[in-house]
């Protein structure tokens, strides 16, 4: 019986599991409705993407996310050649991130860089995420590339719209031999001298929080610069000039480790820094500072293919004397501007994305490499007569809720009712079967009791006849009577024990 009860219980549980699996499959189908693929796209790239530097030189690059759509988060992993480059630091200055999900980190032994962050208010266009400063180690080709990344759209769903990751390649050349110092022993003239013992200080490593990339342009007029001062340095010499090979002459003793320069004029400047100690003066570090606060010159643009084409061509010829034009922003009918890098303007001509049929108003803004901007002289009117389906600008029609989205709750209720009904039905069936088995067992137990009683009674009679035949008499003598009495007692005890066991079995079914 216990074995039967166990099997019945296992069958009930198995049926319940099957019903739950069925419910899961149906409910998953009810809530999972495939969505249309998003047409949004974004690119991660490194700016500048190339350059030539000397061994021992530092330079800064920016990690940029570019998209005409709204973004609100991004992350990336990068790798670089450890034989030619090393990272000296990262900077969050100018980043569009207001929150950092993964603080910037790097490993010069493994040649890796990682970071991640976001901005709840969203961002678009060419957006700087992080700035990284490298120092060249040896001559050769230095490649910085993305190994992984993601750019999430500000669509409330966190859709990854990253479609391209562009690497950067830099050339590292052997440093040119420094010219011999002028024959002078006066330290105040700025010449490199040394005493009879000791070593002159090394060349300073200059960094800037306001102008982190010596090759980049900035529209700020206050510069902050810093350097680490070795313990044996007793003085620092500084000079700001527009000549790359000038010698610093303004002496600071005790030495200073930073300097803030205000009212920087537009143009290319060099901050010259030099250490001095008891052995003499070390090599000069000349940190380039490029400032441009003037917007591009006044300009206008024209539509040079005003023939009804869906993709009109624009002539864009803005100019900037200092930093040069970095990119254009083009807006159609007052909508959000599209970012057009200067590389996409071929000899002053840019072919627009397809426009829908009808009249359109186009406006253009030119932005220089320092971030200064100027709007074109005025908007241009263009008429498109061609019929063309523009999947990029046509919003998909809103569809009504699907079958499962509409009736999902009712399906869930039905599924659980089905599960409960199935469990109740299984329970009733198993109870009925158990009752039938119980009745059968009780009948067979009674039959066993009666059979045992008959067998034991016949056994007594047979024993008595056996003893009588052995003595050739109809009755028993004293010795035979005693033997028979012992046998009868054994039979009685056996009958009592068997009856007790049968009673115990009958109690299981009550």
PDB file of C-alpha atoms in Angstrom, residues 65 72-75 92 94-102 115-120 123 128-130:
ATOM      1  CA  UNK A  65      30.399  58.759 -29.795  1.00  0.00           C
ATOM      2  CA  UNK A  72      22.153  58.384 -23.088  1.00  0.00           C
ATOM      3  CA  UNK A  73      24.868  55.811 -22.285  1.00  0.00           C
ATOM      4  CA  UNK A  74      27.992  54.199 -23.713  1.00  0.00           C
ATOM      5  CA  UNK A  75      30.833  51.892 -22.711  1.00  0.00           C
ATOM      6  CA  UNK A  92      36.810  63.289 -17.654  1.00  0.00           C
ATOM      7  CA  UNK A  94      34.606  67.901 -21.255  1.00  0.00           C
ATOM      8  CA  UNK A  95      32.842  64.495 -21.093  1.00  0.00           C
ATOM      9  CA  UNK A  96      29.097  64.371 -21.794  1.00  0.00           C
ATOM     10  CA  UNK A  97      28.765  61.788 -19.024  1.00  0.00           C
ATOM     11  CA  UNK A  98      27.249  62.975 -15.767  1.00  0.00           C
ATOM     12  CA  UNK A  99      27.264  59.450 -14.309  1.00  0.00           C
ATOM     13  CA  UNK A 100      30.001  56.815 -14.540  1.00  0.00           C
ATOM     14  CA  UNK A 101      28.917  53.155 -14.474  1.00  0.00           C
ATOM     15  CA  UNK A 102      32.565  52.084 -14.738  1.00  0.00           C
ATOM     16  CA  UNK A 115      35.216  52.918 -19.115  1.00  0.00           C
ATOM     17  CA  UNK A 116      31.454  53.344 -19.098  1.00  0.00           C
ATOM     18  CA  UNK A 117      28.955  56.066 -18.271  1.00  0.00           C
ATOM     19  CA  UNK A 118      25.811  57.914 -19.226  1.00  0.00           C
ATOM     20  CA  UNK A 119      23.704  61.038 -19.063  1.00  0.00           C
ATOM     21  CA  UNK A 120      19.980  60.804 -18.173  1.00  0.00           C
ATOM     22  CA  UNK A 123      23.174  63.630 -25.954  1.00  0.00           C
ATOM     23  CA  UNK A 128      33.300  63.384 -26.208  1.00  0.00           C
ATOM     24  CA  UNK A 129      33.173  60.517 -23.694  1.00  0.00           C
ATOM     25  CA  UNK A 130      36.740  60.390 -22.337  1.00  0.00           C
TER      26      UNK A 130
END
